[in-house]
Each structure stands twice: as C-alpha cells, then as structure tokens.
Amino acid sequence: MHKRNGIEMSSSPPRSLDSGLRHHSYCRKQKSLGVLCSNFVSLYDRDDVELVGLDYAARRLGVERRRIYDIVNVLESVGVLARKAKNKYSWIGFSGIPKALKELRDEGLRAISGCDGPCDKEVLEDEDEDIEGQNHDDGDEKLSKIAGASIESSFSKARSATDNRKEKSLGLLTRNFVKLFLMSDADTISLDEAARLLLGDMSDLSHMRNFNAAKVRRLYDIANVLSSMNLIEKIQVEARKPAFRWLGTKGKLKTDNTVMVSLPLIDKQLSKRAFGTEITNVETKRSRLSYTISKKSSKAQLRNQDLKECNLTAQKQLNMKNGFVFGPFCPAGVTKVDDHFEESGGRSSQDCESLACSLRPQYHNQALSELFSHYMEAWKSWYAELGQGGNLQQPYDM
DNA sequence: TGGTCCCGCCAATAG
DNA sequence: CTATTGGCGGGACCA
C-alpha cells in the first residue's frame, strides 16, 4: 500500500494519467498542500468527529499518504490535532488553537528568559515598522533564540543524529515559525527573515546555499497550510519580497466607513473558525454572516484585503456544507459521498475528482470577485438542487 | 526566469 | 522483519 499511481519519478510528469483523457490540463495549484489542508479540515471539522485515521484521510482525499503526514504535522503543531497512536490522531479542531498558541508563547518566553543570564524578560520589542526588516541586531538575537535552530554551530555535542533529525522536522519548524509571530510584535515577517531565523544564518557559506534553499521549501509548505487555516496570510512587501502576516486570532476587518455585505450563511461557529475567538466586527446573527468592507471601495475596487477575506469567508462557507469543498462546478460525487470507509484498496476516483479542486484565495487577489460570484453561483445551484432534501449525509470517518 | 512547491524515493523509527 | 513516518531535493509549474 505504498506507491501506486503509475507515476514514477518526477522525470515523468503526471501526463498519461488515464491514457486518453488528460482533459483540463493538470493544475498544480489544485494539488497544493493548502487546498489539501482545506479539504482535510472540511472532512473532519464536525462535531461528531474525534478520530482521524491517516489511511482513511488519504483515501478520501485521494492523495498519497505522504502528503497527509505533512498536513498532520503542522496541524498538530497548532493544536488542531493530537497524536493518539500509530496511524491515529484525535481531532481537536479549531478550538484547540488558542491553547496551543498559548503554550507556544510560554515556551518562547521561557526560551528567552531561561537561557543565558540576565536577559531582561521584556516581551522583546523589536522596533518593527521596518517591514523591510533590515536592521536586526538585538531583538533579532532573541528571536533567533526563540526560533530554536539559529546558531547550531555550537560545538556542544554531536547532536545525536536523532535530535538532528527531529530538529528539522516539519512540526518543530512549524512551531518555531509560529513562535516568531507570537513573540515578536511585528505581525509581518518576510520569508527571508523567517528563513534566516529559523534555519540559521549561514547563507554566506556558499556550500550552505543549497542547504538553505532546501529548508526554504519547508517554509513554503508550512506557510501554505497555515494560510489555509487562516492563521497567516501571504503578502507581498515590494516585489521579490514575499512575507507572511499573522492573522491568528484576530480577524482584521475595517470598522469605520463601512457598508454591510451579507453572505448567505451557515453558523456562528463559522466566524469563529474564520476569524478566531475574538469576533470583532463580524456580526453573526442567525444563519447570516455579515461582513464589513470599506465604503469608498464600494465599486469594483474593494481593497485587496477585504476581497480576500470576503473570499476566504465564502470559501469557508462553501466548505462547510456537508464537509466538502466543491470545486468549480463539480458537486459531482457529493451524493455518493461516504460509503463509510469503503474497504479494499479501491481508491475512489470520484473523490479525487470532486475534492481536488477548490480555490486558493491567498494567491489570487485579482480574480477574486469573479471567483467569488462564480462560487456563489455554483453553490446556489447546487444547494437548490440538493438542499432541502435533508439527505445531505455526512461522510463517516474513523 | 526564478520563486514556488509537488512528488515520491528511501532512510529513520515504530511496532 | 514489516509498516509507518517523514527528511529531502529534483525538477515541474507559473507569474
């Protein structure tokens, strides 16, 4: 039960998947960790779920088991999941995030005050505002301490290989990455900065270049799933300078000059999930989520930020219904969802088909409004068709 | 082009 | 030993 999937090495692209078809071009984006994470969450984020079976998840989501590990590792770091046993995790859900974050914070505080001597325990200020993050000196040092990795050049010990391995785990990297945000009051951290802090600064040693490049890939992985969880968002601080903004538990919505745009919708937990525990400007009144956006932008130019969030919300909403993400026009397979963990390796192809696609708001601000209406359209028609029925059965799991 | 990051090989680890 | 985990980096994708 491992590699199947006729696909061999990366040398032979996914083409030739079912010889003839190859219809709508293979879209890499639909296979991103972020999308997969959304689907994963959609699959389990229900009240009656407590156990998460890796095999089941992989099968239902139509992906290699390997990918599930990636997701699970970062979700666990953020408290959404807890390892229960081999092949088994317990689903904590979004409600577990605050606690996990608090622990990370404490851990971080301990790291700075604990270690070497005097080190005042003020919550490192790090005069942010320098979005450029140019001058790093003292506050920077603290951060890198928190980030763990940092100067591992300490001759200390021949890091018992095991530690060495663990040190590079996605999980640890995730936790340190999150700590960076929690401990610094700057809510924006550039990719470069994060890489430097998390992976140690040895960029000057040419032979270390590869090493760093490899690690940065992990950062992208992590960022993708964290973004899909709405914990961070990717932004672009001046060309060629990607950065991540911490959204964490506070939805950042405008307050003044606002106009209400209400989206049909689901439940109040929704806003919790989308914006964290402190629901500030989001009003949730019986099955209707109102969203505020700045007035002057009433026309086609809503602020990017607003559009993005709007879309995120929409996505969430779409995701909610019976726990699945409906790709563009493919509610296909929703009715046959379930068959509660169909045994025998028969990987259900319809799953891949219906789950694979979903949108990825964080990276496509331009087309957001289009996508948005597109989705609402699809959603409405689907809902009308299937809606009332009451036979929106939930998928089982284990 | 070069930033992103999917994919799956295969080495650690767990059982 | 077999199965589960997951580091790792080649190279495809796409802005």
PDB file of N, CA and C in Angstrom, chain A residues 99-196:
ATOM      1  N   LYS A  99      -5.166  27.391  22.768  1.00  0.00           N
ATOM      2  CA  LYS A  99      -4.375  26.759  23.806  1.00  0.00           C
ATOM      3  C   LYS A  99      -2.967  26.454  23.304  1.00  0.00           C
ATOM      4  N   ALA A 100      -2.914  25.897  22.127  1.00  0.00           N
ATOM      5  CA  ALA A 100      -1.616  25.573  21.559  1.00  0.00           C
ATOM      6  C   ALA A 100      -0.759  26.821  21.405  1.00  0.00           C
ATOM      7  N   LEU A 101      -1.400  27.890  20.994  1.00  0.00           N
ATOM      8  CA  LEU A 101      -0.643  29.124  20.796  1.00  0.00           C
ATOM      9  C   LEU A 101      -0.112  29.647  22.114  1.00  0.00           C
ATOM     10  N   LYS A 102      -0.934  29.502  23.113  1.00  0.00           N
ATOM     11  CA  LYS A 102      -0.513  29.986  24.418  1.00  0.00           C
ATOM     12  C   LYS A 102       0.699  29.195  24.880  1.00  0.00           C
ATOM     13  N   GLU A 103       0.640  27.929  24.671  1.00  0.00           N
ATOM     14  CA  GLU A 103       1.766  27.100  25.069  1.00  0.00           C
ATOM     15  C   GLU A 103       3.030  27.478  24.313  1.00  0.00           C
ATOM     16  N   LEU A 104       2.829  27.755  23.056  1.00  0.00           N
ATOM     17  CA  LEU A 104       3.998  28.131  22.261  1.00  0.00           C
ATOM     18  C   LEU A 104       4.586  29.435  22.787  1.00  0.00           C
ATOM     19  N   ARG A 105       3.691  30.298  23.137  1.00  0.00           N
ATOM     20  CA  ARG A 105       4.150  31.586  23.640  1.00  0.00           C
ATOM     21  C   ARG A 105       4.941  31.405  24.923  1.00  0.00           C
ATOM     22  N   ASP A 106       4.375  30.649  25.824  1.00  0.00           N
ATOM     23  CA  ASP A 106       5.059  30.405  27.085  1.00  0.00           C
ATOM     24  C   ASP A 106       6.418  29.789  26.836  1.00  0.00           C
ATOM     25  N   GLU A 107       6.395  28.843  25.960  1.00  0.00           N
ATOM     26  CA  GLU A 107       7.627  28.160  25.622  1.00  0.00           C
ATOM     27  C   GLU A 107       8.646  29.181  25.124  1.00  0.00           C
ATOM     28  N   GLY A 108       8.153  30.070  24.323  1.00  0.00           N
ATOM     29  CA  GLY A 108       9.029  31.096  23.772  1.00  0.00           C
ATOM     30  C   GLY A 108       9.586  32.002  24.850  1.00  0.00           C
ATOM     31  N   LEU A 109       8.716  32.386  25.755  1.00  0.00           N
ATOM     32  CA  LEU A 109       9.156  33.255  26.836  1.00  0.00           C
ATOM     33  C   LEU A 109      10.231  32.569  27.659  1.00  0.00           C
ATOM     34  N   ARG A 110       9.982  31.325  27.872  1.00  0.00           N
ATOM     35  CA  ARG A 110      10.938  30.563  28.646  1.00  0.00           C
ATOM     36  C   ARG A 110      12.285  30.548  27.937  1.00  0.00           C
ATOM     37  N   ALA A 111      12.210  30.421  26.664  1.00  0.00           N
ATOM     38  CA  ALA A 111      13.431  30.356  25.875  1.00  0.00           C
ATOM     39  C   ALA A 111      14.290  31.597  26.025  1.00  0.00           C
ATOM     40  N   ILE A 112      13.651  32.751  26.042  1.00  0.00           N
ATOM     41  CA  ILE A 112      14.472  33.949  26.146  1.00  0.00           C
ATOM     42  C   ILE A 112      14.917  34.251  27.556  1.00  0.00           C
ATOM     43  N   SER A 113      14.030  34.073  28.497  1.00  0.00           N
ATOM     44  CA  SER A 113      14.425  34.399  29.857  1.00  0.00           C
ATOM     45  C   SER A 113      15.247  33.268  30.455  1.00  0.00           C
ATOM     46  N   GLY A 114      14.867  32.102  30.128  1.00  0.00           N
ATOM     47  CA  GLY A 114      15.542  30.935  30.668  1.00  0.00           C
ATOM     48  C   GLY A 114      17.030  30.880  30.441  1.00  0.00           C
ATOM     49  N   CYS A 115      17.374  30.723  29.221  1.00  0.00           N
ATOM     50  CA  CYS A 115      18.786  30.555  28.862  1.00  0.00           C
ATOM     51  C   CYS A 115      19.804  31.406  29.579  1.00  0.00           C
ATOM     52  N   ASP A 116      20.561  32.084  28.814  1.00  0.00           N
ATOM     53  CA  ASP A 116      21.672  32.826  29.383  1.00  0.00           C
ATOM     54  C   ASP A 116      21.321  34.016  30.259  1.00  0.00           C
ATOM     55  N   GLY A 117      21.934  33.998  31.354  1.00  0.00           N
ATOM     56  CA  GLY A 117      21.882  35.039  32.355  1.00  0.00           C
ATOM     57  C   GLY A 117      20.777  36.063  32.426  1.00  0.00           C
ATOM     58  N   PRO A 118      21.171  37.308  32.558  1.00  0.00           N
ATOM     59  CA  PRO A 118      20.304  38.441  32.834  1.00  0.00           C
ATOM     60  C   PRO A 118      19.120  38.554  31.884  1.00  0.00           C
ATOM     61  N   CYS A 119      19.387  38.652  30.694  1.00  0.00           N
ATOM     62  CA  CYS A 119      18.357  38.768  29.681  1.00  0.00           C
ATOM     63  C   CYS A 119      16.998  39.205  30.195  1.00  0.00           C
ATOM     64  N   ASP A 120      16.786  40.472  30.211  1.00  0.00           N
ATOM     65  CA  ASP A 120      15.506  41.008  30.646  1.00  0.00           C
ATOM     66  C   ASP A 120      14.384  40.282  29.941  1.00  0.00           C
ATOM     67  N   LYS A 121      13.340  40.080  30.643  1.00  0.00           N
ATOM     68  CA  LYS A 121      12.263  39.311  30.048  1.00  0.00           C
ATOM     69  C   LYS A 121      11.169  40.165  29.436  1.00  0.00           C
ATOM     70  N   GLU A 122      11.542  41.313  29.039  1.00  0.00           N
ATOM     71  CA  GLU A 122      10.510  42.133  28.390  1.00  0.00           C
ATOM     72  C   GLU A 122      10.138  41.449  27.084  1.00  0.00           C
ATOM     73  N   VAL A 123       8.943  41.650  26.740  1.00  0.00           N
ATOM     74  CA  VAL A 123       8.484  40.981  25.533  1.00  0.00           C
ATOM     75  C   VAL A 123       9.159  41.609  24.324  1.00  0.00           C
ATOM     76  N   LEU A 124      10.304  41.143  24.082  1.00  0.00           N
ATOM     77  CA  LEU A 124      11.113  41.741  23.025  1.00  0.00           C
ATOM     78  C   LEU A 124      10.348  42.661  22.092  1.00  0.00           C
ATOM     79  N   GLU A 125      10.815  43.837  22.085  1.00  0.00           N
ATOM     80  CA  GLU A 125      10.109  44.831  21.282  1.00  0.00           C
ATOM     81  C   GLU A 125      10.430  44.729  19.805  1.00  0.00           C
ATOM     82  N   ASP A 126      11.644  44.830  19.497  1.00  0.00           N
ATOM     83  CA  ASP A 126      11.974  44.734  18.082  1.00  0.00           C
ATOM     84  C   ASP A 126      11.217  45.799  17.320  1.00  0.00           C
ATOM     85  N   GLU A 127      11.732  46.958  17.346  1.00  0.00           N
ATOM     86  CA  GLU A 127      11.070  48.071  16.675  1.00  0.00           C
ATOM     87  C   GLU A 127      10.658  47.694  15.267  1.00  0.00           C
ATOM     88  N   ASP A 128       9.486  47.187  15.216  1.00  0.00           N
ATOM     89  CA  ASP A 128       9.041  46.748  13.905  1.00  0.00           C
ATOM     90  C   ASP A 128       8.899  47.920  12.962  1.00  0.00           C
ATOM     91  N   GLU A 129       7.817  47.997  12.280  1.00  0.00           N
ATOM     92  CA  GLU A 129       7.606  49.092  11.342  1.00  0.00           C
ATOM     93  C   GLU A 129       8.619  49.036  10.231  1.00  0.00           C
ATOM     94  N   ASP A 130       9.659  48.329  10.473  1.00  0.00           N
ATOM     95  CA  ASP A 130      10.614  48.216   9.391  1.00  0.00           C
ATOM     96  C   ASP A 130      10.230  46.961   8.648  1.00  0.00           C
ATOM     97  N   ILE A 131       9.164  47.128   7.914  1.00  0.00           N
ATOM     98  CA  ILE A 131       8.663  45.982   7.195  1.00  0.00           C
ATOM     99  C   ILE A 131       9.805  45.327   6.432  1.00  0.00           C
ATOM    100  N   GLU A 132      10.739  46.134   6.113  1.00  0.00           N
ATOM    101  CA  GLU A 132      11.860  45.616   5.351  1.00  0.00           C
ATOM    102  C   GLU A 132      12.631  44.646   6.220  1.00  0.00           C
ATOM    103  N   GLY A 133      12.538  44.880   7.462  1.00  0.00           N
ATOM    104  CA  GLY A 133      13.254  44.006   8.369  1.00  0.00           C
ATOM    105  C   GLY A 133      14.743  44.104   8.088  1.00  0.00           C
ATOM    106  N   GLN A 134      15.193  45.289   7.918  1.00  0.00           N
ATOM    107  CA  GLN A 134      16.598  45.457   7.562  1.00  0.00           C
ATOM    108  C   GLN A 134      17.548  45.308   8.723  1.00  0.00           C
ATOM    109  N   ASN A 135      17.332  46.107   9.697  1.00  0.00           N
ATOM    110  CA  ASN A 135      18.281  46.041  10.793  1.00  0.00           C
ATOM    111  C   ASN A 135      17.865  45.062  11.875  1.00  0.00           C
ATOM    112  N   HIS A 136      18.616  44.052  11.979  1.00  0.00           N
ATOM    113  CA  HIS A 136      18.349  43.062  13.012  1.00  0.00           C
ATOM    114  C   HIS A 136      19.571  43.105  13.896  1.00  0.00           C
ATOM    115  N   ASP A 137      19.341  43.248  15.136  1.00  0.00           N
ATOM    116  CA  ASP A 137      20.506  43.238  15.996  1.00  0.00           C
ATOM    117  C   ASP A 137      20.253  42.524  17.293  1.00  0.00           C
ATOM    118  N   ASP A 138      19.692  43.253  18.197  1.00  0.00           N
ATOM    119  CA  ASP A 138      19.485  42.612  19.488  1.00  0.00           C
ATOM    120  C   ASP A 138      18.166  41.875  19.547  1.00  0.00           C
ATOM    121  N   GLY A 139      17.105  42.544  19.176  1.00  0.00           N
ATOM    122  CA  GLY A 139      15.808  41.909  19.230  1.00  0.00           C
ATOM    123  C   GLY A 139      15.866  40.680  18.339  1.00  0.00           C
ATOM    124  N   ASP A 140      16.651  40.826  17.350  1.00  0.00           N
ATOM    125  CA  ASP A 140      16.800  39.757  16.394  1.00  0.00           C
ATOM    126  C   ASP A 140      17.415  38.533  17.050  1.00  0.00           C
ATOM    127  N   GLU A 141      18.334  38.829  17.884  1.00  0.00           N
ATOM    128  CA  GLU A 141      19.016  37.739  18.550  1.00  0.00           C
ATOM    129  C   GLU A 141      18.044  36.935  19.386  1.00  0.00           C
ATOM    130  N   LYS A 142      17.171  37.677  20.043  1.00  0.00           N
ATOM    131  CA  LYS A 142      16.185  36.994  20.877  1.00  0.00           C
ATOM    132  C   LYS A 142      15.295  36.123  20.030  1.00  0.00           C
ATOM    133  N   LEU A 143      14.884  36.709  18.939  1.00  0.00           N
ATOM    134  CA  LEU A 143      14.004  35.949  18.056  1.00  0.00           C
ATOM    135  C   LEU A 143      14.664  34.679  17.585  1.00  0.00           C
ATOM    136  N   SER A 144      15.894  34.800  17.238  1.00  0.00           N
ATOM    137  CA  SER A 144      16.523  33.587  16.730  1.00  0.00           C
ATOM    138  C   SER A 144      16.682  32.562  17.833  1.00  0.00           C
ATOM    139  N   LYS A 145      16.725  33.071  19.042  1.00  0.00           N
ATOM    140  CA  LYS A 145      16.812  32.134  20.151  1.00  0.00           C
ATOM    141  C   LYS A 145      15.497  31.361  20.247  1.00  0.00           C
ATOM    142  N   ILE A 146      14.457  32.125  20.067  1.00  0.00           N
ATOM    143  CA  ILE A 146      13.140  31.516  20.115  1.00  0.00           C
ATOM    144  C   ILE A 146      12.972  30.549  18.971  1.00  0.00           C
ATOM    145  N   ALA A 147      13.454  31.014  17.856  1.00  0.00           N
ATOM    146  CA  ALA A 147      13.322  30.188  16.664  1.00  0.00           C
ATOM    147  C   ALA A 147      14.094  28.891  16.771  1.00  0.00           C
ATOM    148  N   GLY A 148      14.761  28.745  17.857  1.00  0.00           N
ATOM    149  CA  GLY A 148      15.452  27.487  18.062  1.00  0.00           C
ATOM    150  C   GLY A 148      16.667  27.300  17.202  1.00  0.00           C
ATOM    151  N   ALA A 149      16.471  26.763  16.095  1.00  0.00           N
ATOM    152  CA  ALA A 149      17.550  26.462  15.168  1.00  0.00           C
ATOM    153  C   ALA A 149      18.768  27.369  15.307  1.00  0.00           C
ATOM    154  N   SER A 150      18.593  28.587  14.940  1.00  0.00           N
ATOM    155  CA  SER A 150      19.664  29.579  14.960  1.00  0.00           C
ATOM    156  C   SER A 150      21.068  29.013  14.851  1.00  0.00           C
ATOM    157  N   ILE A 151      21.891  29.562  15.674  1.00  0.00           N
ATOM    158  CA  ILE A 151      23.278  29.156  15.587  1.00  0.00           C
ATOM    159  C   ILE A 151      23.531  27.778  16.156  1.00  0.00           C
ATOM    160  N   GLU A 152      23.349  26.800  15.361  1.00  0.00           N
ATOM    161  CA  GLU A 152      23.553  25.465  15.872  1.00  0.00           C
ATOM    162  C   GLU A 152      25.020  25.109  15.779  1.00  0.00           C
ATOM    163  N   SER A 153      25.772  26.114  15.448  1.00  0.00           N
ATOM    164  CA  SER A 153      27.197  25.862  15.282  1.00  0.00           C
ATOM    165  C   SER A 153      27.847  25.484  16.600  1.00  0.00           C
ATOM    166  N   SER A 154      27.063  25.616  17.655  1.00  0.00           N
ATOM    167  CA  SER A 154      27.598  25.269  18.948  1.00  0.00           C
ATOM    168  C   SER A 154      28.233  23.888  18.867  1.00  0.00           C
ATOM    169  N   PHE A 155      29.481  23.848  19.142  1.00  0.00           N
ATOM    170  CA  PHE A 155      30.189  22.585  19.020  1.00  0.00           C
ATOM    171  C   PHE A 155      29.678  21.581  20.029  1.00  0.00           C
ATOM    172  N   SER A 156      28.929  22.101  20.927  1.00  0.00           N
ATOM    173  CA  SER A 156      28.392  21.290  22.005  1.00  0.00           C
ATOM    174  C   SER A 156      28.510  19.782  21.861  1.00  0.00           C
ATOM    175  N   LYS A 157      27.623  19.218  21.106  1.00  0.00           N
ATOM    176  CA  LYS A 157      27.630  17.763  21.026  1.00  0.00           C
ATOM    177  C   LYS A 157      27.415  17.310  19.590  1.00  0.00           C
ATOM    178  N   ALA A 158      27.703  16.144  19.387  1.00  0.00           N
ATOM    179  CA  ALA A 158      27.413  15.590  18.079  1.00  0.00           C
ATOM    180  C   ALA A 158      25.947  15.257  18.202  1.00  0.00           C
ATOM    181  N   ARG A 159      25.155  16.235  17.937  1.00  0.00           N
ATOM    182  CA  ARG A 159      23.709  16.065  18.046  1.00  0.00           C
ATOM    183  C   ARG A 159      23.228  14.676  17.691  1.00  0.00           C
ATOM    184  N   SER A 160      23.134  13.874  18.639  1.00  0.00           N
ATOM    185  CA  SER A 160      22.655  12.517  18.461  1.00  0.00           C
ATOM    186  C   SER A 160      21.803  12.206  17.240  1.00  0.00           C
ATOM    187  N   ALA A 161      22.267  12.527  16.125  1.00  0.00           N
ATOM    188  CA  ALA A 161      21.583  12.140  14.899  1.00  0.00           C
ATOM    189  C   ALA A 161      20.064  12.202  14.989  1.00  0.00           C
ATOM    190  N   THR A 162      19.554  11.649  16.063  1.00  0.00           N
ATOM    191  CA  THR A 162      18.104  11.645  16.226  1.00  0.00           C
ATOM    192  C   THR A 162      17.624  13.068  16.444  1.00  0.00           C
ATOM    193  N   ASP A 163      18.302  13.723  17.353  1.00  0.00           N
ATOM    194  CA  ASP A 163      17.916  15.100  17.623  1.00  0.00           C
ATOM    195  C   ASP A 163      18.068  15.903  16.345  1.00  0.00           C
ATOM    196  N   ASN A 164      19.122  15.586  15.695  1.00  0.00           N
ATOM    197  CA  ASN A 164      19.400  16.306  14.475  1.00  0.00           C
ATOM    198  C   ASN A 164      18.231  16.188  13.515  1.00  0.00           C
ATOM    199  N   ARG A 165      17.728  15.006  13.468  1.00  0.00           N
ATOM    200  CA  ARG A 165      16.608  14.767  12.561  1.00  0.00           C
ATOM    201  C   ARG A 165      15.374  15.503  13.049  1.00  0.00           C
ATOM    202  N   LYS A 166      15.123  15.368  14.307  1.00  0.00           N
ATOM    203  CA  LYS A 166      13.931  15.986  14.876  1.00  0.00           C
ATOM    204  C   LYS A 166      13.991  17.501  14.719  1.00  0.00           C
ATOM    205  N   GLU A 167      15.186  17.962  14.799  1.00  0.00           N
ATOM    206  CA  GLU A 167      15.379  19.395  14.711  1.00  0.00           C
ATOM    207  C   GLU A 167      14.895  19.974  13.393  1.00  0.00           C
ATOM    208  N   LYS A 168      14.867  19.128  12.437  1.00  0.00           N
ATOM    209  CA  LYS A 168      14.455  19.610  11.127  1.00  0.00           C
ATOM    210  C   LYS A 168      13.044  19.211  10.776  1.00  0.00           C
ATOM    211  N   SER A 169      12.370  18.652  11.705  1.00  0.00           N
ATOM    212  CA  SER A 169      11.020  18.181  11.398  1.00  0.00           C
ATOM    213  C   SER A 169      10.078  19.327  11.068  1.00  0.00           C
ATOM    214  N   LEU A 170       9.136  18.984  10.259  1.00  0.00           N
ATOM    215  CA  LEU A 170       8.149  19.973   9.853  1.00  0.00           C
ATOM    216  C   LEU A 170       7.434  20.510  11.073  1.00  0.00           C
ATOM    217  N   GLY A 171       7.161  19.626  11.987  1.00  0.00           N
ATOM    218  CA  GLY A 171       6.438  20.024  13.178  1.00  0.00           C
ATOM    219  C   GLY A 171       7.194  21.071  13.973  1.00  0.00           C
ATOM    220  N   LEU A 172       8.435  20.800  14.234  1.00  0.00           N
ATOM    221  CA  LEU A 172       9.224  21.749  15.014  1.00  0.00           C
ATOM    222  C   LEU A 172       9.371  23.061  14.266  1.00  0.00           C
ATOM    223  N   LEU A 173       9.612  22.923  12.998  1.00  0.00           N
ATOM    224  CA  LEU A 173       9.779  24.118  12.191  1.00  0.00           C
ATOM    225  C   LEU A 173       8.511  24.961  12.257  1.00  0.00           C
ATOM    226  N   THR A 174       7.402  24.291  12.224  1.00  0.00           N
ATOM    227  CA  THR A 174       6.125  24.995  12.293  1.00  0.00           C
ATOM    228  C   THR A 174       5.994  25.728  13.606  1.00  0.00           C
ATOM    229  N   ARG A 175       6.283  25.035  14.657  1.00  0.00           N
ATOM    230  CA  ARG A 175       6.147  25.655  15.970  1.00  0.00           C
ATOM    231  C   ARG A 175       7.055  26.864  16.116  1.00  0.00           C
ATOM    232  N   ASN A 176       8.244  26.720  15.635  1.00  0.00           N
ATOM    233  CA  ASN A 176       9.151  27.850  15.733  1.00  0.00           C
ATOM    234  C   ASN A 176       8.714  29.008  14.856  1.00  0.00           C
ATOM    235  N   PHE A 177       8.190  28.653  13.761  1.00  0.00           N
ATOM    236  CA  PHE A 177       7.712  29.679  12.846  1.00  0.00           C
ATOM    237  C   PHE A 177       6.592  30.466  13.514  1.00  0.00           C
ATOM    238  N   VAL A 178       5.684  29.768  14.102  1.00  0.00           N
ATOM    239  CA  VAL A 178       4.563  30.414  14.774  1.00  0.00           C
ATOM    240  C   VAL A 178       5.059  31.240  15.957  1.00  0.00           C
ATOM    241  N   LYS A 179       6.006  30.708  16.657  1.00  0.00           N
ATOM    242  CA  LYS A 179       6.549  31.443  17.791  1.00  0.00           C
ATOM    243  C   LYS A 179       7.090  32.782  17.359  1.00  0.00           C
ATOM    244  N   LEU A 180       7.659  32.781  16.205  1.00  0.00           N
ATOM    245  CA  LEU A 180       8.219  34.019  15.692  1.00  0.00           C
ATOM    246  C   LEU A 180       7.170  35.111  15.708  1.00  0.00           C
ATOM    247  N   PHE A 181       5.984  34.755  15.308  1.00  0.00           N
ATOM    248  CA  PHE A 181       4.912  35.740  15.279  1.00  0.00           C
ATOM    249  C   PHE A 181       4.419  36.058  16.674  1.00  0.00           C
ATOM    250  N   LEU A 182       4.293  35.041  17.461  1.00  0.00           N
ATOM    251  CA  LEU A 182       3.776  35.235  18.800  1.00  0.00           C
ATOM    252  C   LEU A 182       4.697  36.062  19.675  1.00  0.00           C
ATOM    253  N   MET A 183       5.959  35.896  19.497  1.00  0.00           N
ATOM    254  CA  MET A 183       6.905  36.583  20.341  1.00  0.00           C
ATOM    255  C   MET A 183       7.301  37.967  19.872  1.00  0.00           C
ATOM    256  N   SER A 184       7.198  38.155  18.613  1.00  0.00           N
ATOM    257  CA  SER A 184       7.568  39.461  18.122  1.00  0.00           C
ATOM    258  C   SER A 184       6.267  40.216  17.968  1.00  0.00           C
ATOM    259  N   ASP A 185       6.294  41.496  18.128  1.00  0.00           N
ATOM    260  CA  ASP A 185       5.009  42.163  17.996  1.00  0.00           C
ATOM    261  C   ASP A 185       4.806  42.653  16.572  1.00  0.00           C
ATOM    262  N   ALA A 186       5.729  42.352  15.768  1.00  0.00           N
ATOM    263  CA  ALA A 186       5.569  42.692  14.360  1.00  0.00           C
ATOM    264  C   ALA A 186       4.738  41.558  13.805  1.00  0.00           C
ATOM    265  N   ASP A 187       3.670  41.871  13.154  1.00  0.00           N
ATOM    266  CA  ASP A 187       2.864  40.771  12.670  1.00  0.00           C
ATOM    267  C   ASP A 187       3.229  40.361  11.256  1.00  0.00           C
ATOM    268  N   THR A 188       4.258  40.967  10.754  1.00  0.00           N
ATOM    269  CA  THR A 188       4.673  40.602   9.409  1.00  0.00           C
ATOM    270  C   THR A 188       6.128  40.163   9.399  1.00  0.00           C
ATOM    271  N   ILE A 189       6.336  39.036   8.827  1.00  0.00           N
ATOM    272  CA  ILE A 189       7.700  38.532   8.757  1.00  0.00           C
ATOM    273  C   ILE A 189       7.986  38.097   7.332  1.00  0.00           C
ATOM    274  N   SER A 190       9.063  38.579   6.820  1.00  0.00           N
ATOM    275  CA  SER A 190       9.384  38.223   5.445  1.00  0.00           C
ATOM    276  C   SER A 190       9.943  36.815   5.375  1.00  0.00           C
ATOM    277  N   LEU A 191       9.809  36.279   4.225  1.00  0.00           N
ATOM    278  CA  LEU A 191      10.295  34.921   4.022  1.00  0.00           C
ATOM    279  C   LEU A 191      11.778  34.836   4.351  1.00  0.00           C
ATOM    280  N   ASP A 192      12.500  35.798   3.875  1.00  0.00           N
ATOM    281  CA  ASP A 192      13.937  35.811   4.130  1.00  0.00           C
ATOM    282  C   ASP A 192      14.238  35.789   5.612  1.00  0.00           C
ATOM    283  N   GLU A 193      13.542  36.674   6.284  1.00  0.00           N
ATOM    284  CA  GLU A 193      13.742  36.785   7.711  1.00  0.00           C
ATOM    285  C   GLU A 193      13.461  35.463   8.407  1.00  0.00           C
ATOM    286  N   ALA A 194      12.322  34.932   8.097  1.00  0.00           N
ATOM    287  CA  ALA A 194      11.930  33.670   8.716  1.00  0.00           C
ATOM    288  C   ALA A 194      12.961  32.597   8.446  1.00  0.00           C
ATOM    289  N   ALA A 195      13.388  32.538   7.226  1.00  0.00           N
ATOM    290  CA  ALA A 195      14.362  31.522   6.867  1.00  0.00           C
ATOM    291  C   ALA A 195      15.642  31.716   7.664  1.00  0.00           C
ATOM    292  N   ARG A 196      16.036  32.938   7.755  1.00  0.00           N
ATOM    293  CA  ARG A 196      17.279  33.227   8.463  1.00  0.00           C
ATOM    294  C   ARG A 196      17.175  32.844   9.934  1.00  0.00           C
TER     295      ARG A 196
END
